[in-house]
């Protein structure tokens, strides 16, 4: 499997897992919300019916006739209800409606039954015709009419004032539920008859259907959006891994490339030495010089690589200490003066009167400045000048290394900090550069929370400025 396929498969797996988790969360949330809405609506419906039943029971109780033929009295106390076997021609007044507490006759109905379950009175609505005429005494019932409309009804036992002193409505207002009180009364007291409050569930069912529709449409849309966003998010997540993988690949290729030439030349020389006839044995020491040179170059390269890797992995455990930057600059200027003189370069330095201290690893700070000065000398032709200056501005120490050398084209200025990048590979190799000098410089600067900038013009010279934060007690 090639790298592209490997990353694509990982991305797919990541996106699928993310979408799967999100789909499960979304379905659970959607289902819970649906259940909650339905249940709370249902509970509200039952509460409302219980409350109407309680109120009605309380208003009817003192007025219920004890005689065998209650029709006349019922007509008087419930003018808004039709009484069985009587012409039903009611046009209820607002007061009448108020008596039963029901104003929506298309939704609710009321029915009164006698003790034997014979219907005595009913509310004059279109609904009444669709209802079963027989009485079922179970308190709560849900049924479907011939037209397919669902109804929910609540039946309570009616007790007259004479028969008992407890009443359902009063019980409802106390801690005991109406249902409990209903059961108590039903079991212990003789009944006058039954009161039935019911309502259509058309609105409730329509709302449930609407909710289902919203979920049925919304869920696939949400799933598609989740799938698209997880594909995009997985790309974002894989990007840094992919980049770092590519960098590793590039690094391995670069290292192999860097090692190949010196190793090839080294092997060629060793083979030549081995094939040397005994008569030419005296040439061996001279032939070993390039071997030594290449060996040193390799060792230098590997040391630099290890140092850079340790810097990048932050595996240096030595704690930071205040380091005198004046000492670093003056020591290194002095150290490089011999090399500069040999190359016919005028090396100078400017130092402030006060000592500037930065928190850091002293050996790394030496390496930082030494790499920069070495480059300045290396890339400045004979007769040129290199100046190193140290200044302090706003708690920031600046070390500027200016040269009058060959300069760097602006297109190359960002790339020179990459590992193994050289502007002119042949020239840099000849001068012994590994292409790691500025990468090490940048890694050290970053480890010390500093900054490095370069200003350069081809043919006119370069200015590298290293800025390091000065610690609280660093300026002494
Ligand atoms: P090298 O070991 O080749 O010097 P560096 O990482 O130190 O590698 O530098 C990378 C490249 O940046 C060099 O090959 C050189 O082309 C360019 N460079 C660095 N410093 C200077 C400078 N002061 N003047 C001109 N070019 C420079």
XYZ file of C-alpha atoms and ligand atoms in Angstrom:
503
model
C 0.000 0.000 0.000
C 1.509 3.351 -0.955
C 1.590 6.391 1.346
C -1.332 8.083 -0.402
C -3.564 5.025 0.031
C -2.474 4.590 3.641
C -3.360 8.176 4.543
C -6.597 8.058 2.565
C -7.652 4.890 4.347
C -6.783 6.401 7.754
C -8.717 9.521 6.847
C -11.709 7.438 5.797
C -11.571 5.434 9.040
C -11.338 8.621 11.107
C -14.233 10.233 9.233
C -16.388 7.106 9.569
C -15.725 6.757 13.312
C -16.478 10.430 13.844
C -19.660 10.275 11.767
C -20.709 7.060 13.540
C -20.259 8.536 17.007
C -22.060 11.714 15.988
C -24.922 9.715 14.420
C -25.396 7.688 17.622
C -25.345 10.839 19.774
C -27.744 12.587 17.400
C -30.188 9.674 17.262
C -30.189 9.308 21.042
C -30.720 13.050 21.473
C -33.456 13.132 18.804
C -35.254 10.084 20.206
C -35.078 11.395 23.801
C -36.383 14.782 22.690
C -39.220 13.087 20.778
C -40.164 10.883 23.759
C -39.975 13.847 26.116
C -42.246 16.031 23.956
C -44.811 13.265 23.441
C -44.849 12.281 27.095
C -45.098 15.845 28.387
C -47.959 16.559 25.925
C -49.731 13.401 27.029
C -49.262 14.260 30.704
C -50.630 17.784 30.045
C -53.716 16.305 28.331
C -54.402 13.942 31.237
C -53.809 16.686 33.810
C -56.265 18.948 32.042
C -58.928 16.236 31.843
C -58.475 15.334 35.491
C -58.814 18.965 36.454
C -62.044 19.421 34.401
C -63.443 16.203 35.860
C -62.620 17.321 39.404
C -64.229 20.722 38.946
C -67.343 19.237 37.357
C -67.668 16.606 40.029
C -67.523 19.262 42.731
C -70.094 21.497 41.037
C -72.512 18.658 40.324
C -72.271 16.871 43.654
C -74.550 19.129 45.777
C -77.179 19.295 43.026
C -77.511 15.672 41.947
C -81.134 14.481 42.324
C -81.714 11.364 44.370
C -85.017 10.502 42.609
C -85.284 7.671 40.097
C -86.108 10.007 37.195
C -83.493 12.759 37.287
C -84.168 14.086 33.790
C -85.934 17.299 34.738
C -83.402 18.274 37.368
C -80.509 17.359 35.095
C -81.890 19.664 32.419
C -81.970 22.449 34.969
C -78.515 21.954 36.427
C -76.785 21.122 33.150
C -78.510 23.354 30.575
C -75.671 22.930 28.086
C -76.047 19.114 27.915
C -78.577 17.131 25.926
C -80.650 14.820 28.061
C -81.424 11.344 26.705
C -84.896 10.849 25.168
C -85.472 14.619 25.211
C -85.274 16.941 22.210
C -81.757 18.335 22.143
C -81.959 21.984 21.268
C -79.409 23.620 23.461
C -77.673 26.839 22.636
C -75.476 27.247 25.625
C -74.797 30.629 26.998
C -71.368 31.641 28.160
C -72.499 30.941 31.730
C -73.613 27.486 30.708
C -70.263 26.734 29.146
C -68.575 27.978 32.232
C -70.502 25.444 34.344
C -68.824 22.553 32.613
C -65.538 24.382 32.171
C -65.349 23.364 28.537
C -65.589 25.871 25.754
C -64.140 23.814 22.878
C -66.989 21.462 21.926
C -65.132 20.131 18.889
C -62.378 18.769 21.069
C -64.039 17.786 24.347
C -67.184 15.897 25.299
C -68.963 15.187 28.568
C -71.306 12.322 29.297
C -73.331 11.349 32.371
C -74.304 7.751 33.048
C -76.519 6.308 35.730
C -75.409 3.582 38.114
C -76.392 0.858 35.624
C -74.354 2.430 32.847
C -77.316 3.946 30.946
C -76.470 7.260 29.338
C -78.376 10.167 30.943
C -76.902 13.264 29.356
C -74.221 14.192 26.838
C -72.656 17.301 25.400
C -74.171 18.251 22.058
C -71.193 17.986 19.782
C -70.499 16.178 16.527
C -68.148 13.967 18.463
C -70.964 12.376 20.535
C -72.311 10.468 17.540
C -68.997 8.657 17.083
C -68.680 7.458 20.670
C -69.619 3.988 21.970
C -72.968 4.172 23.795
C -72.093 1.581 26.449
C -70.122 2.506 29.546
C -66.713 1.103 30.415
C -65.843 1.971 33.975
C -62.033 1.847 33.602
C -60.790 5.352 34.530
C -58.632 5.946 31.463
C -59.402 4.661 28.007
C -58.062 5.373 24.546
C -60.024 4.159 21.546
C -60.406 4.764 17.841
C -63.704 5.790 16.253
C -65.068 4.334 13.027
C -63.657 7.386 11.225
C -60.200 6.514 12.536
C -59.967 9.413 15.030
C -58.442 8.511 18.369
C -60.140 9.562 21.629
C -58.928 9.590 25.179
C -61.475 9.622 28.002
C -61.568 9.750 31.765
C -64.480 8.225 33.720
C -65.109 8.942 37.390
C -67.797 7.747 39.771
C -70.277 10.449 40.789
C -71.306 10.475 44.464
C -74.057 12.654 45.816
C -73.669 14.897 48.807
C -75.895 12.657 50.852
C -73.831 9.565 50.255
C -70.440 10.747 51.315
C -68.518 13.833 52.332
C -65.344 13.253 50.437
C -65.105 14.592 46.993
C -62.800 14.039 44.132
C -61.990 17.678 43.349
C -60.942 18.386 46.940
C -58.718 15.342 46.929
C -57.107 16.562 43.739
C -56.059 19.781 45.360
C -54.352 17.887 48.199
C -51.347 15.587 47.912
C -53.347 12.519 46.984
C -53.814 12.171 43.250
C -57.262 12.243 41.699
C -56.766 8.729 40.451
C -56.021 7.435 43.953
C -59.022 9.222 45.334
C -61.169 7.925 42.505
C -60.144 4.367 43.335
C -60.806 4.905 47.041
C -64.258 6.320 46.414
C -65.040 3.705 43.830
C -64.218 0.917 46.216
C -65.839 2.266 49.384
C -68.872 4.450 48.454
C -72.086 3.646 46.608
C -72.237 5.530 43.303
C -74.934 7.828 41.913
C -73.627 7.368 38.424
C -70.624 8.117 36.245
C -69.158 11.261 34.753
C -67.088 10.915 31.601
C -64.807 13.589 30.150
C -63.185 12.862 26.831
C -61.360 14.551 24.022
C -60.181 13.817 20.532
C -56.495 13.101 20.080
C -56.533 14.498 16.541
C -54.364 17.511 17.439
C -52.050 15.372 19.563
C -51.676 12.780 16.791
C -51.122 15.508 14.194
C -48.396 16.983 16.369
C -46.812 13.541 16.791
C -46.898 13.002 13.033
C -45.335 16.409 12.519
C -42.551 15.551 14.956
C -41.937 12.228 13.209
C -41.802 14.009 9.866
C -39.334 16.578 11.165
C -37.166 13.758 12.524
C -37.499 11.705 9.342
C -36.415 14.637 7.169
C -34.028 16.277 9.617
C -32.123 13.151 10.618
C -30.866 12.201 7.112
C -29.997 15.861 6.413
C -28.072 16.025 9.699
C -26.362 12.711 8.877
C -25.254 13.957 5.467
C -23.942 17.200 6.996
C -22.110 15.202 9.658
C -20.608 12.910 7.017
C -19.427 15.884 4.932
C -18.042 17.754 7.937
C -16.321 14.642 9.312
C -14.648 14.097 5.943
C -13.448 17.699 6.027
C -12.446 17.536 9.726
C -10.543 14.297 9.185
C -8.609 16.065 6.438
C -7.704 18.825 8.887
C -6.673 16.231 11.475
C -4.573 14.232 9.022
C -2.844 17.248 7.485
C -0.178 17.822 10.183
C 0.476 14.063 10.386
C 0.803 13.897 6.610
C 3.122 16.908 6.546
C 5.279 15.534 9.316
C 5.386 12.153 7.524
C 6.463 13.871 4.326
C 9.108 15.837 6.214
C 10.419 12.591 7.673
C 10.518 11.042 4.205
C 12.290 14.096 2.829
C 14.696 14.047 5.758
C 15.547 10.374 5.223
C 16.109 11.038 1.522
C 18.280 14.091 2.309
C 20.378 12.202 4.861
C 20.863 9.313 2.416
C 21.862 11.814 -0.271
C 24.296 13.618 2.045
C 25.910 10.380 3.184
C 26.136 8.810 -0.246
C 28.842 11.059 -1.782
C 31.378 10.997 1.058
C 30.816 7.272 1.592
C 31.249 6.517 -2.124
C 34.481 8.525 -2.265
C 35.665 6.898 0.945
C 34.986 3.380 -0.375
C 36.648 4.158 -3.704
C 39.816 5.323 -1.930
C 39.871 2.302 0.387
C 39.417 -0.049 -2.593
C 42.235 1.705 -4.438
C 44.484 1.355 -1.394
C 43.643 -2.342 -1.106
C 44.516 -2.947 -4.778
C 47.786 -1.110 -4.501
C 50.747 -3.326 -5.511
C 53.383 -3.857 -2.779
C 55.777 -1.623 -4.734
C 53.515 1.450 -4.169
C 52.847 0.896 -0.439
C 54.675 4.140 0.341
C 51.767 6.120 -1.286
C 49.258 4.820 1.256
C 49.616 7.664 3.827
C 49.010 10.262 1.098
C 45.987 8.337 -0.185
C 44.563 8.100 3.336
C 44.265 11.906 3.622
C 40.979 12.122 1.664
C 39.691 9.169 3.695
C 40.383 11.088 6.860
C 38.811 14.243 5.417
C 35.643 12.431 4.332
C 35.507 10.579 7.642
C 35.657 13.860 9.525
C 32.990 15.334 7.291
C 30.735 12.366 7.963
C 31.327 12.521 11.669
C 30.668 16.277 11.623
C 27.421 15.705 9.710
C 26.219 12.999 12.087
C 27.068 15.109 15.162
C 25.114 18.037 13.677
C 22.175 15.777 12.857
C 22.066 14.329 16.358
C 22.334 17.793 17.873
C 19.500 19.091 15.697
C 17.292 16.079 16.475
C 17.874 16.542 20.209
C 17.021 20.232 19.885
C 13.822 19.501 17.996
C 12.776 16.744 20.376
C 13.615 18.997 23.316
C 15.686 16.248 24.894
C 18.172 18.594 26.531
C 17.456 18.463 30.242
C 20.028 21.043 31.400
C 18.155 23.908 33.095
C 18.499 27.415 31.641
C 20.884 29.748 33.405
C 21.682 33.438 33.018
C 24.319 33.684 30.270
C 26.352 36.815 29.605
C 25.832 37.593 25.932
C 28.740 40.093 25.976
C 31.064 37.173 26.814
C 29.570 35.000 24.077
C 30.048 37.690 21.403
C 33.525 38.812 22.487
C 34.828 35.234 22.935
C 33.596 34.190 19.509
C 34.840 37.329 17.742
C 38.225 36.633 19.209
C 38.065 32.970 18.281
C 37.128 33.719 14.659
C 39.597 36.563 14.220
C 42.344 34.171 13.100
C 40.071 32.572 10.498
C 38.903 36.010 9.326
C 42.472 37.267 8.986
C 43.353 34.150 7.002
C 40.450 34.859 4.666
C 41.380 38.539 4.442
C 38.156 39.658 6.112
C 37.917 42.531 8.534
C 36.063 41.147 11.603
C 34.848 43.714 14.152
C 32.417 43.753 17.099
C 30.434 46.353 19.057
C 29.414 45.743 22.612
C 27.337 47.829 25.050
C 28.913 49.055 28.276
C 26.514 47.052 30.431
C 26.487 43.283 30.490
C 23.408 41.715 28.940
C 22.225 38.391 30.310
C 19.773 36.026 28.696
C 18.363 32.889 30.243
C 19.571 29.896 28.296
C 21.941 27.048 27.657
C 25.377 28.633 27.347
C 26.870 26.038 24.998
C 23.854 26.353 22.692
C 24.103 30.164 22.702
C 27.779 29.845 21.753
C 26.780 27.479 18.943
C 24.095 29.903 17.784
C 26.439 32.872 17.420
C 29.370 30.799 16.172
C 27.332 29.269 13.310
C 26.195 32.757 12.262
C 29.699 34.289 12.349
C 31.146 31.253 10.532
C 28.580 31.679 7.745
C 29.270 35.416 7.485
C 33.000 34.770 7.055
C 32.411 31.813 4.748
C 30.134 33.709 2.356
C 32.136 36.938 2.258
C 34.859 37.266 -0.357
C 38.393 38.374 0.562
C 38.641 42.072 1.341
C 35.119 42.178 2.823
C 34.034 42.922 6.368
C 31.976 41.223 9.066
C 30.593 43.104 12.046
C 29.003 41.578 15.143
C 27.068 43.916 17.450
C 25.127 43.393 20.671
C 22.379 45.831 21.748
C 19.551 45.925 24.261
C 16.084 47.335 23.515
C 12.953 46.847 25.629
C 14.097 43.725 27.460
C 15.254 42.172 24.187
C 18.869 41.510 23.391
C 19.775 41.781 19.705
C 22.840 40.193 18.206
C 23.357 41.462 14.649
C 25.854 39.762 12.319
C 26.409 41.915 9.232
C 28.657 41.048 6.337
C 29.527 42.521 2.971
C 29.415 39.091 1.330
C 27.641 37.490 -1.614
C 24.150 38.064 -0.198
C 21.057 35.865 -0.535
C 18.285 36.292 -3.113
C 14.956 37.157 -1.493
C 13.359 33.951 -2.862
C 15.970 31.919 -0.956
C 15.766 33.818 2.312
C 13.099 31.629 3.910
C 14.488 28.371 2.554
C 18.007 28.777 3.969
C 16.700 27.698 7.403
C 15.574 24.304 6.044
C 17.710 21.274 6.796
C 20.310 20.558 4.095
C 19.230 23.557 2.013
C 22.074 25.353 0.315
C 21.763 28.213 -2.121
C 24.790 27.074 -4.099
C 25.249 23.412 -3.208
C 28.625 22.932 -4.890
C 30.157 26.019 -3.362
C 28.754 25.187 0.100
C 29.986 21.582 -0.072
C 33.436 22.747 -1.113
C 33.602 25.019 1.902
C 32.636 22.037 4.106
C 29.086 23.220 4.907
C 26.619 20.498 5.853
C 23.525 22.610 5.134
C 22.494 22.183 8.774
C 24.117 25.346 10.209
C 21.106 27.682 9.930
C 18.622 24.902 10.800
C 20.536 24.483 14.081
C 20.586 28.281 14.558
C 16.818 28.470 14.144
C 16.161 25.498 16.453
C 18.318 27.077 19.199
C 16.600 30.455 18.782
C 13.172 28.815 19.053
C 14.218 26.846 22.134
C 15.197 30.173 23.750
C 11.902 31.821 22.730
C 13.789 34.179 20.442
C 13.568 35.249 16.824
C 15.907 35.318 13.863
C 15.486 37.547 10.833
C 17.525 38.001 7.713
C 17.944 41.025 5.467
C 20.037 40.501 2.421
C 20.676 41.672 -1.072
C 22.502 39.698 -3.696
C 26.033 40.998 -4.049
C 25.738 43.560 -1.230
C 25.861 41.405 1.891
C 23.575 40.048 4.576
C 22.377 41.019 8.022
C 21.245 38.260 10.405
C 19.566 39.556 13.573
C 18.986 37.271 16.528
C 16.609 38.575 19.211
C 16.537 36.917 22.619
C 14.352 37.807 25.600
C 16.253 39.120 28.582
C 15.178 37.439 31.864
C 13.975 39.432 34.938
C 17.377 39.249 36.611
C 19.232 38.893 33.380
C 20.553 42.426 33.043
C 23.200 42.807 35.747
P 25.973 25.604 5.197
O 26.501 24.562 6.064
O 25.882 25.216 3.773
O 26.570 26.940 5.425
P 23.711 26.770 6.436
O 22.465 26.144 6.908
O 24.568 27.389 7.471
O 24.452 25.676 5.614
O 23.336 27.864 5.358
C 22.424 27.541 4.357
C 22.721 28.352 3.114
O 22.426 29.721 3.380
C 24.155 28.345 2.733
O 24.394 27.257 1.874
C 24.353 29.675 2.025
O 24.008 29.552 0.675
C 23.312 30.574 2.673
N 23.945 31.507 3.664
C 24.000 31.366 4.995
N 24.597 32.416 5.574
C 24.917 33.274 4.572
C 25.564 34.550 4.510
N 25.980 35.195 5.607
N 25.712 35.113 3.301
C 25.285 34.485 2.181
N 24.673 33.285 2.172
C 24.500 32.671 3.350
